[in-house]
Amino acid sequence: MKFTPFGVELAGPAAGRMKFTGHERDEVLGLDYMVARYCGSSLGRFLSVDPLASSARPGSPQSWNRYTYTFNNPIGFIDPDGRAALIVTYPDYMVKTPVGRRRLGHSGVVLIDPDSGLTRYFEYGRYDAEEHGLVQTDTIPDVVMGEDKRPTQESMDNLMQALSKKFGQRGAVEGADFQDADFASMLEYAEGLQATTEAGQGEPYSLTGNNCATFCEDVLEAGGVDTPVTLINSPRNVIEELQEIADTVYRYEPPDEEE
């Protein structure tokens, strides 16, 4: 079954009601039911406004139109039923400070497409030569979605292990999962800030104010999640606060031979 970027079928209608992006199509109305609202493929628009009011942001003009599908960019973005973010913290991560290396922790964010299990990973830190601050991304394992539209435990265990080895200095991983975070909005924000930091712009990195943990909170905020006020913006403190309001909490402890 093949579709145009906005979901119009290219060939003759195929059997079955599951159509564009795996959503059910109303054969009478010709609309795709995307859980939060209906989408008209021939129009390239939703039929009602985005229920997530906070997804409209001053820096993203395409988000001002509350009816658009994927910010009018269906090649660059997807909009499943639109939601899933996993904030991860490596609590034992050793960080360079003015007084030497300290076990302060490190954080990153995993964006998960709830339809396909596709993942995107972003983290922020002093990765540039000037240590001004840089958002970077890397490949991680995708997850397998179960019938309940949640990642299977086996695939999550595999993901957490991979995160530990690749980004967490082979240490423990703490996770906070948010099912109602808007995937497309978070992806646009993270990629936008990545481009900004790669250009040497943006707010300078700060261990206490603008760091990996606050970046993760900002990504969640872009996805419509109200994050708690944290007095000490360290990875450990932020993940503890987020786990208190998360839909699911994940924890990974490496085997002894991996420590």
PDB file of C-alpha atoms in Angstrom:
ATOM      1  CA  MET A   1       0.000   0.000   0.000  1.00  0.00           C
ATOM      2  CA  LYS A   2       1.552   3.338  -1.074  1.00  0.00           C
ATOM      3  CA  PHE A   3       0.568   6.867  -0.102  1.00  0.00           C
ATOM      4  CA  THR A   4       1.425  10.452  -0.931  1.00  0.00           C
ATOM      5  CA  PRO A   5       3.212  12.334   1.896  1.00  0.00           C
ATOM      6  CA  PHE A   6      -0.128  13.477   3.344  1.00  0.00           C
ATOM      7  CA  GLY A   7      -1.811  10.066   3.046  1.00  0.00           C
ATOM      8  CA  VAL A   8      -3.721   9.880  -0.235  1.00  0.00           C
ATOM      9  CA  GLU A   9      -3.547   6.334  -1.652  1.00  0.00           C
ATOM     10  CA  LEU A  10      -1.547   6.172  -4.883  1.00  0.00           C
ATOM     11  CA  ALA A  11      -2.902   2.843  -6.130  1.00  0.00           C
ATOM     12  CA  GLY A  12      -6.412   1.425  -5.921  1.00  0.00           C
ATOM     13  CA  PRO A  13      -7.819   1.090  -2.397  1.00  0.00           C
ATOM     14  CA  ALA A  14      -6.433  -1.930  -0.579  1.00  0.00           C
ATOM     15  CA  ALA A  15      -8.463  -4.265   1.576  1.00  0.00           C
ATOM     16  CA  GLY A  16      -8.702  -3.471   5.267  1.00  0.00           C
ATOM     17  CA  ARG A  17      -9.425  -0.307   7.213  1.00  0.00           C
ATOM     18  CA  MET A  18      -5.892   0.338   8.529  1.00  0.00           C
ATOM     19  CA  LYS A  19      -4.414   2.872   6.119  1.00  0.00           C
ATOM     20  CA  PHE A  20      -2.030   5.833   6.383  1.00  0.00           C
ATOM     21  CA  THR A  21       0.554   5.488   9.228  1.00  0.00           C
ATOM     22  CA  GLY A  22      -1.336   2.398  10.393  1.00  0.00           C
ATOM     23  CA  HIS A  23      -4.448   4.290  11.489  1.00  0.00           C
ATOM     24  CA  GLU A  24      -8.052   3.312  10.835  1.00  0.00           C
ATOM     25  CA  ARG A  25      -9.753   5.053   7.910  1.00  0.00           C
ATOM     26  CA  ASP A  26     -13.463   5.817   8.000  1.00  0.00           C
ATOM     27  CA  GLU A  27     -14.591   4.515   4.589  1.00  0.00           C
ATOM     28  CA  VAL A  28     -17.693   6.733   4.553  1.00  0.00           C
ATOM     29  CA  LEU A  29     -16.000   9.997   5.494  1.00  0.00           C
ATOM     30  CA  GLY A  30     -12.574   9.157   4.049  1.00  0.00           C
ATOM     31  CA  LEU A  31     -10.885  10.406   7.236  1.00  0.00           C
ATOM     32  CA  ASP A  32      -8.065   8.802   9.230  1.00  0.00           C
ATOM     33  CA  TYR A  33      -8.745   8.412  12.950  1.00  0.00           C
ATOM     34  CA  MET A  34      -5.501   9.413  14.697  1.00  0.00           C
ATOM     35  CA  VAL A  35      -6.777   8.937  18.269  1.00  0.00           C
ATOM     36  CA  ALA A  36      -6.676  12.606  19.272  1.00  0.00           C
ATOM     37  CA  ARG A  37      -8.550  13.811  16.150  1.00  0.00           C
ATOM     38  CA  TYR A  38      -9.409  13.037  12.525  1.00  0.00           C
ATOM     39  CA  CYS A  39      -7.094  13.849   9.612  1.00  0.00           C
ATOM     40  CA  GLY A  40      -8.214  14.507   6.022  1.00  0.00           C
ATOM     41  CA  SER A  41      -5.533  13.145   3.687  1.00  0.00           C
ATOM     42  CA  SER A  42      -6.888  14.953   0.620  1.00  0.00           C
ATOM     43  CA  LEU A  43      -6.640  18.249   2.531  1.00  0.00           C
ATOM     44  CA  GLY A  44      -3.394  17.548   4.346  1.00  0.00           C
ATOM     45  CA  ARG A  45      -5.079  18.911   7.461  1.00  0.00           C
ATOM     46  CA  PHE A  46      -6.671  17.785  10.704  1.00  0.00           C
ATOM     47  CA  LEU A  47     -10.390  18.441  11.042  1.00  0.00           C
ATOM     48  CA  SER A  48     -10.091  19.965  14.510  1.00  0.00           C
ATOM     49  CA  VAL A  49      -7.503  21.998  16.381  1.00  0.00           C
ATOM     50  CA  ASP A  50      -4.559  20.425  18.182  1.00  0.00           C
ATOM     51  CA  PRO A  51      -5.783  19.528  21.698  1.00  0.00           C
ATOM     52  CA  LEU A  52      -2.243  20.112  22.977  1.00  0.00           C
ATOM     53  CA  ALA A  53      -2.301  23.901  23.176  1.00  0.00           C
ATOM     54  CA  SER A  54       1.325  24.162  24.305  1.00  0.00           C
ATOM     55  CA  SER A  55       2.587  22.643  21.050  1.00  0.00           C
ATOM     56  CA  ALA A  56       2.281  26.102  19.434  1.00  0.00           C
ATOM     57  CA  ARG A  57       5.590  27.905  19.949  1.00  0.00           C
ATOM     58  CA  PRO A  58       6.722  31.449  19.019  1.00  0.00           C
ATOM     59  CA  GLY A  59       9.837  30.157  17.255  1.00  0.00           C
ATOM     60  CA  SER A  60       7.931  27.756  14.982  1.00  0.00           C
ATOM     61  CA  PRO A  61       5.488  29.598  12.670  1.00  0.00           C
ATOM     62  CA  GLN A  62       4.135  26.347  11.202  1.00  0.00           C
ATOM     63  CA  SER A  63       2.955  25.349  14.688  1.00  0.00           C
ATOM     64  CA  TRP A  64       0.708  28.436  14.923  1.00  0.00           C
ATOM     65  CA  ASN A  65      -1.810  26.828  12.572  1.00  0.00           C
ATOM     66  CA  ARG A  66      -3.626  24.405  14.898  1.00  0.00           C
ATOM     67  CA  TYR A  67      -4.877  22.253  11.986  1.00  0.00           C
ATOM     68  CA  THR A  68      -1.596  21.403  10.226  1.00  0.00           C
ATOM     69  CA  TYR A  69      -0.316  17.851   9.880  1.00  0.00           C
ATOM     70  CA  THR A  70       3.368  17.541  10.916  1.00  0.00           C
ATOM     71  CA  PHE A  71       3.976  21.300  10.573  1.00  0.00           C
ATOM     72  CA  ASN A  72       3.241  21.000   6.807  1.00  0.00           C
ATOM     73  CA  ASN A  73       6.365  18.843   6.465  1.00  0.00           C
ATOM     74  CA  PRO A  74       5.260  15.179   6.221  1.00  0.00           C
ATOM     75  CA  ILE A  75       8.616  14.191   4.692  1.00  0.00           C
ATOM     76  CA  GLY A  76      10.600  15.462   7.665  1.00  0.00           C
ATOM     77  CA  PHE A  77       8.167  14.641  10.488  1.00  0.00           C
ATOM     78  CA  ILE A  78       5.593  12.054  11.459  1.00  0.00           C
ATOM     79  CA  ASP A  79       2.513  12.396  13.657  1.00  0.00           C
ATOM     80  CA  PRO A  80       1.407   8.982  14.932  1.00  0.00           C
ATOM     81  CA  ASP A  81      -1.077   9.429  17.770  1.00  0.00           C
ATOM     82  CA  GLY A  82       1.801  11.537  18.465  1.00  0.00           C
ATOM     83  CA  ARG A  83       3.422  10.764  21.740  1.00  0.00           C
ATOM     84  CA  ALA A  84       6.284   9.215  23.731  1.00  0.00           C
ATOM     85  CA  ALA A  85       9.465  10.440  25.404  1.00  0.00           C
ATOM     86  CA  LEU A  86      11.915   8.667  27.679  1.00  0.00           C
ATOM     87  CA  ILE A  87      14.235  10.819  29.771  1.00  0.00           C
ATOM     88  CA  VAL A  88      17.305   8.863  30.869  1.00  0.00           C
ATOM     89  CA  THR A  89      19.955   9.676  33.451  1.00  0.00           C
ATOM     90  CA  TYR A  90      23.267   7.954  34.075  1.00  0.00           C
ATOM     91  CA  PRO A  91      23.604   8.678  37.823  1.00  0.00           C
ATOM     92  CA  ASP A  92      27.195   7.452  38.181  1.00  0.00           C
ATOM     93  CA  TYR A  93      28.543   9.320  35.141  1.00  0.00           C
ATOM     94  CA  MET A  94      31.881  11.040  35.810  1.00  0.00           C
ATOM     95  CA  VAL A  95      31.891  14.719  34.805  1.00  0.00           C
ATOM     96  CA  LYS A  96      34.807  17.125  34.395  1.00  0.00           C
ATOM     97  CA  THR A  97      34.570  20.057  36.833  1.00  0.00           C
ATOM     98  CA  PRO A  98      36.942  22.882  37.860  1.00  0.00           C
ATOM     99  CA  VAL A  99      37.950  20.729  40.864  1.00  0.00           C
ATOM    100  CA  GLY A 100      38.420  17.469  38.973  1.00  0.00           C
ATOM    101  CA  ARG A 101      36.158  14.660  37.810  1.00  0.00           C
ATOM    102  CA  ARG A 102      33.074  14.128  39.937  1.00  0.00           C
ATOM    103  CA  ARG A 103      30.240  11.592  39.842  1.00  0.00           C
ATOM    104  CA  LEU A 104      27.560  14.161  38.958  1.00  0.00           C
ATOM    105  CA  GLY A 105      25.609  12.155  36.385  1.00  0.00           C
ATOM    106  CA  HIS A 106      24.504  12.850  32.819  1.00  0.00           C
ATOM    107  CA  SER A 107      21.130  12.916  31.030  1.00  0.00           C
ATOM    108  CA  GLY A 108      19.711  12.355  27.549  1.00  0.00           C
ATOM    109  CA  VAL A 109      16.319  12.009  25.899  1.00  0.00           C
ATOM    110  CA  VAL A 110      14.944   9.169  23.772  1.00  0.00           C
ATOM    111  CA  LEU A 111      12.041  10.032  21.460  1.00  0.00           C
ATOM    112  CA  ILE A 112       9.916   7.013  20.534  1.00  0.00           C
ATOM    113  CA  ASP A 113       7.481   6.772  17.629  1.00  0.00           C
ATOM    114  CA  PRO A 114       4.586   4.814  19.210  1.00  0.00           C
ATOM    115  CA  ASP A 115       3.499   3.376  15.852  1.00  0.00           C
ATOM    116  CA  SER A 116       6.782   1.950  14.586  1.00  0.00           C
ATOM    117  CA  GLY A 117       9.038   1.857  17.653  1.00  0.00           C
ATOM    118  CA  LEU A 118      11.540   4.091  15.834  1.00  0.00           C
ATOM    119  CA  THR A 119      13.824   5.913  18.280  1.00  0.00           C
ATOM    120  CA  ARG A 120      15.816   9.155  18.210  1.00  0.00           C
ATOM    121  CA  TYR A 121      18.398  10.027  20.865  1.00  0.00           C
ATOM    122  CA  PHE A 122      19.610  13.511  21.821  1.00  0.00           C
ATOM    123  CA  GLU A 123      21.870  14.830  24.563  1.00  0.00           C
ATOM    124  CA  TYR A 124      23.475  18.162  25.389  1.00  0.00           C
ATOM    125  CA  GLY A 125      26.927  18.814  26.789  1.00  0.00           C
ATOM    126  CA  ARG A 126      30.375  20.336  26.352  1.00  0.00           C
ATOM    127  CA  TYR A 127      31.176  18.362  23.217  1.00  0.00           C
ATOM    128  CA  ASP A 128      32.580  21.288  21.219  1.00  0.00           C
ATOM    129  CA  ALA A 129      36.168  22.543  21.474  1.00  0.00           C
ATOM    130  CA  GLU A 130      35.082  25.842  23.043  1.00  0.00           C
ATOM    131  CA  GLU A 131      32.822  23.993  25.530  1.00  0.00           C
ATOM    132  CA  HIS A 132      30.037  26.452  24.689  1.00  0.00           C
ATOM    133  CA  GLY A 133      27.524  23.596  24.582  1.00  0.00           C
ATOM    134  CA  LEU A 134      26.395  21.302  21.782  1.00  0.00           C
ATOM    135  CA  VAL A 135      23.360  19.103  21.132  1.00  0.00           C
ATOM    136  CA  GLN A 136      24.389  15.818  19.577  1.00  0.00           C
ATOM    137  CA  THR A 137      22.541  12.736  18.408  1.00  0.00           C
ATOM    138  CA  ASP A 138      23.513   9.149  17.742  1.00  0.00           C
ATOM    139  CA  THR A 139      21.942   5.874  16.685  1.00  0.00           C
ATOM    140  CA  ILE A 140      20.365   3.607  19.284  1.00  0.00           C
ATOM    141  CA  PRO A 141      18.270   0.428  19.015  1.00  0.00           C
ATOM    142  CA  ASP A 142      14.629   0.829  18.079  1.00  0.00           C
ATOM    143  CA  VAL A 143      12.022  -0.744  20.346  1.00  0.00           C
ATOM    144  CA  VAL A 144       9.314  -3.295  19.591  1.00  0.00           C
ATOM    145  CA  MET A 145       5.774  -2.089  20.230  1.00  0.00           C
ATOM    146  CA  GLY A 146       3.328  -4.520  21.818  1.00  0.00           C
ATOM    147  CA  GLU A 147      -0.401  -4.794  21.204  1.00  0.00           C
ATOM    148  CA  ASP A 148      -0.936  -2.213  23.948  1.00  0.00           C
ATOM    149  CA  LYS A 149       1.120   0.311  21.937  1.00  0.00           C
ATOM    150  CA  ARG A 150       3.803   0.201  24.624  1.00  0.00           C
ATOM    151  CA  PRO A 151       7.408  -0.991  24.120  1.00  0.00           C
ATOM    152  CA  THR A 152       7.922  -4.621  25.082  1.00  0.00           C
ATOM    153  CA  GLN A 153       9.993  -5.210  28.208  1.00  0.00           C
ATOM    154  CA  GLU A 154      12.603  -7.175  26.260  1.00  0.00           C
ATOM    155  CA  SER A 155      13.159  -4.366  23.759  1.00  0.00           C
ATOM    156  CA  MET A 156      13.324  -1.787  26.565  1.00  0.00           C
ATOM    157  CA  ASP A 157      15.912  -3.877  28.403  1.00  0.00           C
ATOM    158  CA  ASN A 158      17.936  -4.018  25.192  1.00  0.00           C
ATOM    159  CA  LEU A 159      17.630  -0.252  24.739  1.00  0.00           C
ATOM    160  CA  MET A 160      18.661   0.544  28.316  1.00  0.00           C
ATOM    161  CA  GLN A 161      21.668  -1.770  28.059  1.00  0.00           C
ATOM    162  CA  ALA A 162      22.741  -0.090  24.816  1.00  0.00           C
ATOM    163  CA  LEU A 163      22.381   3.370  26.381  1.00  0.00           C
ATOM    164  CA  SER A 164      24.517   2.293  29.324  1.00  0.00           C
ATOM    165  CA  LYS A 165      27.297   1.000  27.095  1.00  0.00           C
ATOM    166  CA  LYS A 166      27.292   3.810  24.524  1.00  0.00           C
ATOM    167  CA  PHE A 167      26.549   6.911  26.589  1.00  0.00           C
ATOM    168  CA  GLY A 168      26.532   5.986  30.277  1.00  0.00           C
ATOM    169  CA  GLN A 169      30.101   4.791  30.851  1.00  0.00           C
ATOM    170  CA  ARG A 170      28.652   1.272  31.301  1.00  0.00           C
ATOM    171  CA  GLY A 171      26.900   2.317  34.496  1.00  0.00           C
ATOM    172  CA  ALA A 172      23.324   2.322  35.802  1.00  0.00           C
ATOM    173  CA  VAL A 173      20.503   4.006  33.877  1.00  0.00           C
ATOM    174  CA  GLU A 174      17.402   5.658  35.356  1.00  0.00           C
ATOM    175  CA  GLY A 175      14.457   6.376  33.050  1.00  0.00           C
ATOM    176  CA  ALA A 176      11.203   8.355  33.167  1.00  0.00           C
ATOM    177  CA  ASP A 177       8.686   7.666  30.376  1.00  0.00           C
ATOM    178  CA  PHE A 178       5.997  10.154  29.295  1.00  0.00           C
ATOM    179  CA  GLN A 179       3.283   8.772  27.026  1.00  0.00           C
ATOM    180  CA  ASP A 180       1.549  12.110  26.376  1.00  0.00           C
ATOM    181  CA  ALA A 181       4.581  14.001  25.053  1.00  0.00           C
ATOM    182  CA  ASP A 182       4.199  15.113  21.433  1.00  0.00           C
ATOM    183  CA  PHE A 183       6.832  13.337  19.301  1.00  0.00           C
ATOM    184  CA  ALA A 184       6.877  15.758  16.352  1.00  0.00           C
ATOM    185  CA  SER A 185       7.112  18.872  18.534  1.00  0.00           C
ATOM    186  CA  MET A 186       9.946  17.427  20.611  1.00  0.00           C
ATOM    187  CA  LEU A 187      11.820  16.298  17.518  1.00  0.00           C
ATOM    188  CA  GLU A 188      11.503  19.725  15.925  1.00  0.00           C
ATOM    189  CA  TYR A 189      12.735  21.414  19.101  1.00  0.00           C
ATOM    190  CA  ALA A 190      15.719  19.079  19.586  1.00  0.00           C
ATOM    191  CA  GLU A 191      16.795  19.289  15.944  1.00  0.00           C
ATOM    192  CA  GLY A 192      16.336  23.063  15.967  1.00  0.00           C
ATOM    193  CA  LEU A 193      18.539  23.487  19.029  1.00  0.00           C
ATOM    194  CA  GLN A 194      21.055  21.077  17.528  1.00  0.00           C
ATOM    195  CA  ALA A 195      21.364  23.328  14.469  1.00  0.00           C
ATOM    196  CA  THR A 196      21.637  26.406  16.696  1.00  0.00           C
ATOM    197  CA  THR A 197      24.423  24.964  18.836  1.00  0.00           C
ATOM    198  CA  GLU A 198      26.286  23.613  15.812  1.00  0.00           C
ATOM    199  CA  ALA A 199      26.354  27.203  14.542  1.00  0.00           C
ATOM    200  CA  GLY A 200      28.027  28.254  17.798  1.00  0.00           C
ATOM    201  CA  GLN A 201      24.943  30.098  18.986  1.00  0.00           C
ATOM    202  CA  GLY A 202      22.589  29.613  21.891  1.00  0.00           C
ATOM    203  CA  GLU A 203      22.952  30.013  25.633  1.00  0.00           C
ATOM    204  CA  PRO A 204      26.375  28.933  26.981  1.00  0.00           C
ATOM    205  CA  TYR A 205      26.610  25.643  28.862  1.00  0.00           C
ATOM    206  CA  SER A 206      26.472  25.847  32.647  1.00  0.00           C
ATOM    207  CA  LEU A 207      26.858  23.058  35.186  1.00  0.00           C
ATOM    208  CA  THR A 208      24.191  24.667  37.360  1.00  0.00           C
ATOM    209  CA  GLY A 209      21.774  26.305  34.933  1.00  0.00           C
ATOM    210  CA  ASN A 210      21.947  25.216  31.292  1.00  0.00           C
ATOM    211  CA  ASN A 211      23.056  21.613  31.123  1.00  0.00           C
ATOM    212  CA  CYS A 212      22.076  18.137  29.952  1.00  0.00           C
ATOM    213  CA  ALA A 213      19.277  17.848  32.524  1.00  0.00           C
ATOM    214  CA  THR A 214      17.673  21.211  31.743  1.00  0.00           C
ATOM    215  CA  PHE A 215      17.892  20.354  28.023  1.00  0.00           C
ATOM    216  CA  CYS A 216      15.822  17.219  28.670  1.00  0.00           C
ATOM    217  CA  GLU A 217      13.257  19.251  30.597  1.00  0.00           C
ATOM    218  CA  ASP A 218      13.069  21.753  27.731  1.00  0.00           C
ATOM    219  CA  VAL A 219      12.447  18.938  25.235  1.00  0.00           C
ATOM    220  CA  LEU A 220       9.608  17.639  27.415  1.00  0.00           C
ATOM    221  CA  GLU A 221       8.154  21.150  27.701  1.00  0.00           C
ATOM    222  CA  ALA A 222       8.212  21.411  23.899  1.00  0.00           C
ATOM    223  CA  GLY A 223       6.183  18.196  23.849  1.00  0.00           C
ATOM    224  CA  GLY A 224       3.539  19.621  26.163  1.00  0.00           C
ATOM    225  CA  VAL A 225       4.678  18.114  29.477  1.00  0.00           C
ATOM    226  CA  ASP A 226       4.541  20.372  32.536  1.00  0.00           C
ATOM    227  CA  THR A 227       7.825  19.636  34.277  1.00  0.00           C
ATOM    228  CA  PRO A 228       8.257  20.256  38.008  1.00  0.00           C
ATOM    229  CA  VAL A 229      10.299  23.160  39.358  1.00  0.00           C
ATOM    230  CA  THR A 230      13.719  21.825  40.349  1.00  0.00           C
ATOM    231  CA  LEU A 231      15.864  23.924  42.683  1.00  0.00           C
ATOM    232  CA  ILE A 232      19.082  22.057  41.852  1.00  0.00           C
ATOM    233  CA  ASN A 233      19.306  21.309  38.135  1.00  0.00           C
ATOM    234  CA  SER A 234      21.551  18.273  38.353  1.00  0.00           C
ATOM    235  CA  PRO A 235      20.843  15.066  36.396  1.00  0.00           C
ATOM    236  CA  ARG A 236      20.164  13.122  39.595  1.00  0.00           C
ATOM    237  CA  ASN A 237      17.737  15.649  41.032  1.00  0.00           C
ATOM    238  CA  VAL A 238      15.904  16.199  37.758  1.00  0.00           C
ATOM    239  CA  ILE A 239      15.350  12.481  37.075  1.00  0.00           C
ATOM    240  CA  GLU A 240      14.054  11.972  40.620  1.00  0.00           C
ATOM    241  CA  GLU A 241      11.530  14.773  40.117  1.00  0.00           C
ATOM    242  CA  LEU A 242      10.512  13.482  36.685  1.00  0.00           C
ATOM    243  CA  GLN A 243      10.108   9.888  37.875  1.00  0.00           C
ATOM    244  CA  GLU A 244       7.534  11.099  40.395  1.00  0.00           C
ATOM    245  CA  ILE A 245       5.236  12.302  37.586  1.00  0.00           C
ATOM    246  CA  ALA A 246       6.201   9.833  34.829  1.00  0.00           C
ATOM    247  CA  ASP A 247       3.833   7.255  33.352  1.00  0.00           C
ATOM    248  CA  THR A 248       6.477   4.540  33.670  1.00  0.00           C
ATOM    249  CA  VAL A 249       9.796   4.361  35.530  1.00  0.00           C
ATOM    250  CA  TYR A 250      12.652   2.289  34.123  1.00  0.00           C
ATOM    251  CA  ARG A 251      15.853   1.205  35.863  1.00  0.00           C
ATOM    252  CA  TYR A 252      18.848  -0.668  34.522  1.00  0.00           C
ATOM    253  CA  GLU A 253      21.722  -2.051  36.580  1.00  0.00           C
ATOM    254  CA  PRO A 254      24.649  -3.480  34.581  1.00  0.00           C
ATOM    255  CA  PRO A 255      25.990  -6.930  35.401  1.00  0.00           C
ATOM    256  CA  ASP A 256      29.108  -6.940  37.553  1.00  0.00           C
ATOM    257  CA  GLU A 257      31.382  -7.639  34.603  1.00  0.00           C
ATOM    258  CA  GLU A 258      30.150  -4.464  32.840  1.00  0.00           C
ATOM    259  CA  GLU A 259      30.830  -2.090  35.705  1.00  0.00           C
TER     260      GLU A 259
END
